[in-house]
Short mmCIF file of C-alpha atoms in Angstrom, two decimals:
data_model
loop_
_atom_site.label_atom_id
_atom_site.label_comp_id
_atom_site.label_asym_id
_atom_site.label_seq_id
_atom_site.Cartn_x
_atom_site.Cartn_y
_atom_site.Cartn_z
CA MET S 212 -28.82 87.96 30.56
CA LYS S 213 -25.20 88.95 31.04
CA ASN S 214 -23.99 85.38 30.89
CA ILE S 215 -25.32 85.15 27.35
CA LYS S 216 -23.56 88.40 26.53
CA LYS S 217 -20.33 87.02 27.94
CA PHE S 218 -20.37 84.00 25.59
CA ILE S 219 -21.26 86.11 22.58
CA SER S 220 -18.43 88.55 23.21
CA LEU S 221 -15.81 86.01 24.25
CA ALA S 222 -14.28 85.53 20.82
CA LEU S 223 -13.95 89.27 20.37
CA VAL S 224 -12.53 90.05 23.78
CA ALA S 225 -10.60 87.14 25.25
CA ALA S 226 -7.53 87.33 23.00
CA LEU S 227 -7.48 91.09 23.18
CA ALA S 228 -7.62 91.10 26.96
CA VAL S 229 -4.72 88.64 27.17
CA SER S 230 -2.53 90.68 24.83
CA SER S 231 -3.28 93.89 26.66
CA LEU S 232 -2.46 92.32 29.99
CA ALA S 233 0.91 91.22 28.62
CA ALA S 234 1.62 94.76 27.47
CA CYS S 235 1.08 96.37 30.87
CA GLY S 236 4.23 97.70 32.50
CA LYS S 237 5.40 96.48 35.89
CA LYS S 238 6.60 98.88 38.56
CA GLU S 239 6.47 99.24 42.30
CA SER S 240 3.43 100.89 43.81
CA SER S 241 2.07 101.87 47.19
CA ASP S 242 -1.09 100.40 48.68
CA SER S 243 -1.93 103.71 50.26
CA GLY S 244 -4.94 105.54 48.90
CA GLU S 245 -6.63 108.81 49.61
CA SER S 246 -9.97 109.33 51.32
CA ALA S 247 -12.02 112.44 50.76
CA GLY S 248 -15.44 113.89 51.20
CA THR S 249 -16.21 113.23 54.84
CA GLU S 250 -15.60 116.69 56.23
CA ASN S 251 -19.25 116.84 57.25
CA ALA S 252 -19.58 113.22 58.34
CA GLY S 253 -20.55 112.22 61.84
CA SER S 254 -18.36 110.11 64.07
CA GLU S 255 -20.55 107.03 63.83
CA GLU S 256 -19.46 104.44 61.26
CA SER S 257 -23.11 103.81 60.33
CA SER S 258 -23.47 107.41 59.11
CA VAL S 259 -21.00 106.90 56.26
CA ILE S 260 -21.40 105.17 52.90
CA LYS S 261 -18.00 104.00 51.70
CA ILE S 262 -17.38 104.29 47.96
CA GLY S 263 -14.10 103.01 46.54
CA GLY S 264 -12.34 104.27 43.44
CA ILE S 265 -9.65 102.62 41.31
CA GLY S 266 -7.60 104.18 38.53
CA PRO S 267 -4.10 105.21 37.45
CA THR S 268 -2.92 108.31 39.30
CA THR S 269 0.73 107.58 38.47
CA GLY S 270 2.33 106.18 35.32
CA GLY S 271 1.60 106.70 31.64
CA ALA S 272 -2.19 106.79 32.00
CA ALA S 273 -2.22 109.05 35.06
CA VAL S 274 -3.99 111.85 33.22
CA TYR S 275 -7.09 109.63 33.07
CA GLY S 276 -7.04 108.39 36.65
CA GLN S 277 -6.26 111.75 38.20
CA ALA S 278 -9.12 113.33 36.28
CA VAL S 279 -11.50 110.61 37.50
CA LYS S 280 -10.29 111.04 41.07
CA ASN S 281 -10.79 114.81 40.92
CA GLY S 282 -14.23 114.59 39.31
CA ALA S 283 -15.38 112.02 41.85
CA GLU S 284 -14.04 114.00 44.80
CA MET S 285 -15.80 117.14 43.64
CA ALA S 286 -19.13 115.33 43.34
CA VAL S 287 -18.69 113.75 46.79
CA LYS S 288 -18.03 117.12 48.40
CA GLU S 289 -21.09 118.65 46.73
CA ILE S 290 -23.35 115.77 47.75
CA ASN S 291 -22.09 115.78 51.34
CA ALA S 292 -22.58 119.52 51.61
CA ALA S 293 -26.18 119.03 50.42
CA GLY S 294 -26.92 116.38 53.04
CA GLY S 295 -25.44 113.20 51.57
CA ILE S 296 -27.32 110.11 50.41
CA ASN S 297 -30.45 109.33 52.40
CA GLY S 298 -28.93 111.24 55.29
CA ALA S 299 -25.55 109.46 55.15
CA GLN S 300 -22.30 111.12 54.16
CA ILE S 301 -20.04 109.62 51.48
CA GLU S 302 -16.44 108.66 52.14
CA LEU S 303 -14.38 108.18 48.96
CA ASN S 304 -11.18 106.13 49.01
CA PHE S 305 -9.33 106.25 45.67
CA GLN S 306 -6.55 103.73 44.99
CA ASP S 307 -3.85 103.95 42.30
CA ASP S 308 -3.59 100.95 39.92
CA GLU S 309 -0.96 102.40 37.53
CA HIS S 310 -3.04 101.02 34.60
CA ASP S 311 -1.98 97.52 35.62
CA ALA S 312 -4.43 94.63 36.07
CA GLU S 313 -2.60 92.95 38.95
CA LYS S 314 -2.24 96.21 40.84
CA ALA S 315 -5.90 96.98 40.20
CA VAL S 316 -6.87 93.72 41.93
CA ASN S 317 -4.57 94.59 44.81
CA ALA S 318 -6.26 97.99 45.04
CA TYR S 319 -9.66 96.30 45.02
CA ASN S 320 -8.65 94.04 47.90
CA THR S 321 -7.37 97.04 49.85
CA LEU S 322 -10.73 98.75 49.38
CA LYS S 323 -12.64 95.61 50.32
CA ASP S 324 -10.65 95.36 53.55
CA TRP S 325 -11.43 99.05 54.18
CA GLY S 326 -15.15 98.27 54.00
CA MET S 327 -16.07 99.49 50.51
CA GLN S 328 -19.81 99.29 49.86
CA ALA S 329 -19.77 100.28 46.15
CA LEU S 330 -17.05 100.85 43.55
CA LEU S 331 -16.46 103.60 41.00
CA GLY S 332 -13.91 102.08 38.66
CA ALA S 333 -11.71 100.92 37.29
CA VAL S 334 -10.76 103.69 34.90
CA THR S 335 -9.08 101.77 32.06
CA SER S 336 -10.38 98.61 30.42
CA VAL S 337 -7.90 95.84 31.21
CA PRO S 338 -7.70 96.65 34.94
CA CYS S 339 -11.48 97.03 34.93
CA ILE S 340 -11.96 93.54 33.49
CA ALA S 341 -9.66 92.08 36.15
CA VAL S 342 -11.50 93.88 38.95
CA ALA S 343 -14.89 92.83 37.55
CA GLU S 344 -13.91 89.20 38.08
CA GLU S 345 -13.45 89.96 41.79
CA SER S 346 -16.41 92.26 42.33
CA GLN S 347 -18.87 89.72 40.92
CA LYS S 348 -17.57 87.05 43.29
CA ASP S 349 -18.12 89.39 46.24
CA ASN S 350 -21.33 90.87 44.79
CA ILE S 351 -20.06 94.45 45.17
CA PHE S 352 -21.74 96.94 42.86
CA GLN S 353 -19.31 98.30 40.24
CA LEU S 354 -19.85 101.39 38.08
CA THR S 355 -16.98 102.14 35.73
CA PRO S 356 -16.81 105.73 34.51
CA SER S 357 -14.60 104.99 31.51
CA GLY S 358 -13.87 101.26 31.09
CA THR S 359 -14.99 100.69 27.51
CA ALA S 360 -14.21 97.02 26.82
CA VAL S 361 -17.23 94.76 26.44
CA GLU S 362 -16.24 92.53 29.36
CA CYS S 363 -16.00 95.43 31.81
CA VAL S 364 -19.74 94.99 32.40
CA GLN S 365 -20.21 91.30 31.64
CA TYR S 366 -21.62 90.57 35.09
CA GLU S 367 -24.95 91.62 36.60
CA ASN S 368 -23.32 93.81 39.28
CA ALA S 369 -21.42 95.95 36.75
CA PHE S 370 -22.59 99.02 34.81
CA ARG S 371 -20.82 101.82 32.97
CA VAL S 372 -21.15 105.56 32.36
CA CYS S 373 -19.24 105.65 29.05
CA PHE S 374 -19.92 104.02 25.70
CA SER S 375 -18.48 100.57 25.00
CA ASP S 376 -15.74 99.97 22.42
CA PRO S 377 -18.12 98.41 19.86
CA ASN S 378 -20.55 101.27 20.36
CA GLN S 379 -17.81 103.79 19.59
CA GLY S 380 -16.75 101.89 16.48
CA VAL S 381 -20.29 101.67 15.13
CA ALA S 382 -21.09 105.32 15.94
CA SER S 383 -17.88 106.49 14.25
CA ALA S 384 -18.64 104.64 11.02
CA ASP S 385 -22.22 105.89 11.06
CA TYR S 386 -21.17 109.50 11.54
CA ILE S 387 -18.55 109.34 8.77
CA ALA S 388 -21.06 107.80 6.35
CA GLU S 389 -24.03 109.99 7.25
CA ASN S 390 -21.98 113.17 6.93
CA GLN S 391 -20.20 111.94 3.79
CA LEU S 392 -16.79 112.75 5.21
CA ALA S 393 -15.05 110.18 3.01
CA THR S 394 -15.56 106.92 1.15
CA LYS S 395 -11.97 105.62 1.25
CA ILE S 396 -10.84 105.02 4.82
CA ALA S 397 -7.55 103.94 6.35
CA VAL S 398 -7.34 102.62 9.89
CA ILE S 399 -4.30 102.59 12.14
CA TYR S 400 -4.89 100.67 15.36
CA ASP S 401 -3.10 99.06 18.30
CA SER S 402 -3.54 95.31 17.92
CA SER S 403 -2.14 94.73 21.42
CA ASP S 404 -4.77 96.87 23.14
CA THR S 405 -8.32 95.80 23.98
CA TYR S 406 -9.73 99.31 23.60
CA SER S 407 -8.21 99.95 20.18
CA SER S 408 -8.86 96.51 18.69
CA GLY S 409 -12.42 96.39 19.96
CA ILE S 410 -13.27 99.71 18.36
CA TYR S 411 -11.53 98.78 15.11
CA GLN S 412 -13.38 95.49 14.69
CA ALA S 413 -16.77 97.08 15.25
CA PHE S 414 -15.86 100.00 12.97
CA ALA S 415 -14.77 97.70 10.15
CA ALA S 416 -17.99 95.69 10.31
CA GLU S 417 -20.21 98.78 10.35
CA ALA S 418 -18.18 100.53 7.63
CA LYS S 419 -18.90 97.64 5.29
CA THR S 420 -22.65 97.98 5.80
CA LYS S 421 -22.42 101.74 5.22
CA GLY S 422 -20.55 101.48 1.93
CA LEU S 423 -17.26 102.77 3.30
CA GLU S 424 -14.16 101.19 1.79
CA ILE S 425 -11.30 100.45 4.16
CA VAL S 426 -8.35 100.71 1.79
CA ALA S 427 -5.70 100.15 4.46
CA ALA S 428 -5.82 98.64 7.95
CA GLU S 429 -2.43 98.92 9.60
CA ALA S 430 -1.63 97.69 13.10
CA PHE S 431 1.03 98.51 15.66
CA THR S 432 1.71 97.14 19.13
CA ALA S 433 2.67 98.49 22.54
CA ASP S 434 6.26 97.45 21.79
CA ASN S 435 6.41 99.55 18.63
CA LYS S 436 4.40 102.74 18.99
CA THR S 437 6.75 105.59 18.18
CA ASP S 438 7.38 105.28 14.44
CA PHE S 439 4.20 105.25 12.33
CA SER S 440 5.82 106.11 9.01
CA VAL S 441 5.06 102.73 7.42
CA GLN S 442 1.38 102.81 8.40
CA ILE S 443 1.00 106.42 7.28
CA GLN S 444 2.69 105.74 3.93
CA LYS S 445 0.38 102.80 3.22
CA ALA S 446 -2.66 104.96 3.99
CA LYS S 447 -1.34 107.68 1.72
CA ASP S 448 -0.50 105.29 -1.12
CA ALA S 449 -3.99 103.74 -0.87
CA GLY S 450 -5.59 107.14 -1.40
CA ALA S 451 -7.34 107.28 1.96
CA GLU S 452 -9.27 110.52 2.38
CA LEU S 453 -9.82 109.85 6.08
CA VAL S 454 -7.66 108.05 8.64
CA PHE S 455 -9.41 106.51 11.62
CA LEU S 456 -7.29 106.45 14.79
CA PRO S 457 -9.00 104.37 17.50
CA PHE S 458 -6.33 104.76 20.19
CA TYR S 459 -5.02 107.16 22.81
CA TYR S 460 -3.85 110.71 22.32
CA GLN S 461 -0.16 110.09 23.09
CA GLU S 462 0.29 107.91 20.02
CA ALA S 463 -2.16 110.01 17.99
CA SER S 464 0.01 113.09 18.53
CA LEU S 465 2.93 111.22 16.95
CA VAL S 466 0.81 110.12 13.99
CA LEU S 467 -0.28 113.70 13.30
CA LYS S 468 3.28 115.00 13.56
CA GLN S 469 4.69 112.30 11.29
CA ALA S 470 1.86 112.68 8.75
CA LYS S 471 2.70 116.38 8.50
CA SER S 472 6.35 115.60 7.84
CA MET S 473 5.25 113.22 5.07
CA SER S 474 3.01 115.88 3.47
CA TYR S 475 -0.12 113.84 4.11
CA SER S 476 -3.18 115.71 5.33
CA PRO S 477 -6.31 113.54 5.33
CA ILE S 478 -9.22 114.00 7.70
CA PHE S 479 -8.32 112.44 11.04
CA PHE S 480 -11.17 110.88 13.03
CA SER S 481 -10.86 109.24 16.43
CA CYS S 482 -12.75 108.21 19.57
CA ASP S 483 -12.72 109.34 23.18
CA GLY S 484 -9.06 108.38 23.61
CA LEU S 485 -8.08 111.47 21.61
CA ASP S 486 -9.31 113.72 24.39
CA GLY S 487 -6.19 115.24 25.93
CA ILE S 488 -4.12 115.64 22.77
CA LEU S 489 -4.04 119.41 23.14
CA ASP S 490 -2.36 118.99 26.54
CA VAL S 491 0.56 116.89 25.30
CA GLU S 492 3.75 118.66 26.32
CA GLY S 493 5.53 120.12 23.31
CA PHE S 494 2.77 119.19 20.86
CA ASP S 495 1.97 121.73 18.15
CA ALA S 496 -1.81 122.11 18.43
CA SER S 497 -2.03 123.28 14.83
CA LEU S 498 -1.24 119.72 13.73
CA ALA S 499 -4.60 118.62 15.18
CA GLU S 500 -6.61 121.36 13.47
CA GLY S 501 -9.78 119.88 12.04
CA ALA S 502 -9.40 116.49 13.73
CA MET S 503 -12.68 114.99 14.92
CA PHE S 504 -13.49 112.49 17.62
CA LEU S 505 -16.40 110.94 19.51
CA ALA S 506 -16.71 112.12 23.08
CA PRO S 507 -19.28 112.20 25.87
CA PHE S 508 -18.39 115.68 27.04
CA CYS S 509 -17.42 119.11 25.73
CA ALA S 510 -15.99 121.62 28.20
CA THR S 511 -16.91 124.54 25.92
CA SER S 512 -20.60 123.61 25.78
CA GLU S 513 -23.14 126.38 26.41
CA ASP S 514 -25.27 124.01 28.47
CA GLU S 515 -25.73 125.62 31.90
CA THR S 516 -25.12 122.38 33.80
CA VAL S 517 -21.85 121.86 31.97
CA LYS S 518 -20.78 125.49 32.43
CA THR S 519 -21.39 125.28 36.17
CA PHE S 520 -19.40 122.05 36.41
CA VAL S 521 -16.49 123.40 34.38
CA THR S 522 -16.27 126.60 36.42
CA ALA S 523 -16.34 124.71 39.72
CA PHE S 524 -13.74 122.20 38.52
CA GLU S 525 -11.40 124.93 37.28
CA ASP S 526 -11.75 126.76 40.59
CA ALA S 527 -10.99 123.59 42.54
CA TYR S 528 -8.17 122.11 40.45
CA GLY S 529 -6.83 124.92 38.27
CA GLU S 530 -7.48 123.13 34.99
CA THR S 531 -10.30 122.45 32.56
CA PRO S 532 -12.01 119.07 33.12
CA ASN S 533 -11.73 116.40 30.46
CA GLN S 534 -14.29 113.71 29.70
CA PHE S 535 -12.85 111.38 32.35
CA ALA S 536 -13.46 113.95 35.06
CA ALA S 537 -16.96 114.47 33.71
CA ASP S 538 -17.71 110.73 33.57
CA ALA S 539 -16.59 110.32 37.18
CA TYR S 540 -18.53 113.36 38.36
CA ASP S 541 -21.67 111.96 36.77
CA GLY S 542 -20.77 108.51 38.08
CA ILE S 543 -20.95 109.59 41.71
CA TYR S 544 -24.26 111.34 41.12
CA ILE S 545 -25.56 108.23 39.33
CA LEU S 546 -24.68 106.16 42.39
CA LYS S 547 -26.49 108.73 44.53
CA GLU S 548 -29.61 108.61 42.38
CA ALA S 549 -29.65 104.82 42.31
CA MET S 550 -29.02 104.55 46.05
CA GLU S 551 -31.82 106.97 46.81
CA LYS S 552 -34.15 105.09 44.48
CA ALA S 553 -33.22 101.83 46.19
CA GLU S 554 -33.46 103.39 49.67
CA VAL S 555 -29.91 102.35 50.50
CA THR S 556 -28.73 103.05 54.04
CA ALA S 557 -25.19 103.17 55.41
CA ASP S 558 -25.66 100.14 57.65
CA MET S 559 -26.40 97.82 54.71
CA SER S 560 -23.78 95.30 53.62
CA ALA S 561 -22.02 95.74 50.29
CA SER S 562 -23.82 92.67 48.92
CA ASP S 563 -27.25 93.94 49.97
CA ILE S 564 -26.47 97.32 48.43
CA SER S 565 -25.42 95.61 45.21
CA ASP S 566 -28.67 93.65 45.03
CA ALA S 567 -30.65 96.84 45.64
CA LEU S 568 -28.80 98.81 42.98
CA LYS S 569 -29.02 96.06 40.37
CA ALA S 570 -32.79 96.12 40.82
CA VAL S 571 -33.15 99.86 40.16
CA MET S 572 -30.48 100.74 37.57
CA THR S 573 -32.82 99.98 34.67
CA GLU S 574 -35.49 102.16 36.28
CA ILE S 575 -33.59 105.43 36.76
CA THR S 576 -33.13 108.22 34.22
CA PHE S 577 -30.15 110.48 34.77
CA SER S 578 -29.21 113.85 33.30
CA GLY S 579 -25.76 115.22 34.01
CA VAL S 580 -22.77 116.77 32.28
CA THR S 581 -22.12 113.82 29.93
CA ALA S 582 -25.67 113.16 28.76
CA LYS S 583 -29.31 114.07 29.10
CA GLU S 584 -31.98 111.48 29.86
CA MET S 585 -29.45 108.64 30.22
CA THR S 586 -30.86 105.21 30.96
CA TRP S 587 -29.35 101.72 31.32
CA THR S 588 -30.15 98.33 29.91
CA ALA S 589 -29.98 95.17 32.00
CA ASP S 590 -26.60 94.31 30.49
CA GLY S 591 -25.05 97.41 32.05
CA GLU S 592 -24.86 99.57 28.95
CA PRO S 593 -25.93 103.23 28.94
CA GLU S 594 -28.35 104.52 26.35
CA LYS S 595 -27.47 108.08 25.35
CA ALA S 596 -26.70 110.11 22.24
CA PRO S 597 -23.05 110.27 21.10
CA MET S 598 -21.32 113.61 20.62
CA VAL S 599 -18.69 114.56 18.02
CA LEU S 600 -16.07 117.20 18.75
CA GLN S 601 -13.72 118.94 16.35
CA ILE S 602 -10.49 120.75 17.14
CA GLU S 603 -10.68 124.33 15.91
CA ASN S 604 -8.18 127.08 16.70
CA GLY S 605 -6.62 124.99 19.44
CA LYS S 606 -9.92 124.29 21.21
CA TYR S 607 -12.59 121.59 21.22
CA LYS S 608 -15.86 122.46 19.52
CA GLU S 609 -19.06 120.43 19.55
CA LEU S 610 -20.38 119.69 16.06
#
């Protein structure tokens, strides 16, 4: 039961969620969103299934939200061109939350007033947690493509495409130990961020069981994330052979640059937040050579499904899709598969659709661009194999 899960995870998540909310920036935003995917829809309201989307398309995390928006739009257009869902076309309305919890709730309310029948989002964890509180009250089905915090799916109406933070921490420690990458590990993490702290805590616990020694665990906060010289020096002095970086690529690019200037070259290992580091403006990609990270998607994969997706995305948007685009693309198709399984029709209420989808999510098996044979447990978590990528010659390579 998800209520049990909520109590178990409360000690881990509650303080982290509060600190992350305090760190979010405040700026003015517009309530206007963008609708897409109904080029082939009929004029009757009952012929359209309305799917909302929430994520940052402006601000510091815009690279994530824009990728999700693009991936979702592409899937919607494909599905509509193929006949829609049970004969109904999809209309997608994507709202900007600027990676801010309050603005995410405002976006949710805008979508609810629009007539949203299911939600893809939110993109980042703290806004996703805030929206989950609202969607469970309204019993609107919520599928987050990339919200990794435990509480993103604490309620029975919420599921996710991506791995959770604890899952990433455990999988990282397991991979490092099983492949004997190092025995002395340093960790640098953002203690003010739910994503980073959640991964770190799970990593530390699993590392202990795997015989990995954490010789330095150095924190930073959102208010002090430009100078990492102290944390790097402590890792170096402790003799760490590998430095684990469970945070986003913007800060990771600074760590790699500063480590180079300090003549420190350990193995760097990260999680899905590192995806995008090669696109940082002015970043020397050679600094990331050899870095490894967990990810659900590799754009250079030889898998035919992935190759087709990448080609179509590049043609449509002029850039290579990242994992967030891939998660969202799969997310729309997952909603389609679940809705078809549940025999959802466009004239059903959002609450009735939610009840129908909750009943079938544990029964479907989905193969897409982020996983093969993906299934879900009743607590909203996906079951799929993790993937590790390494940066080689300025490109991502699946190991």
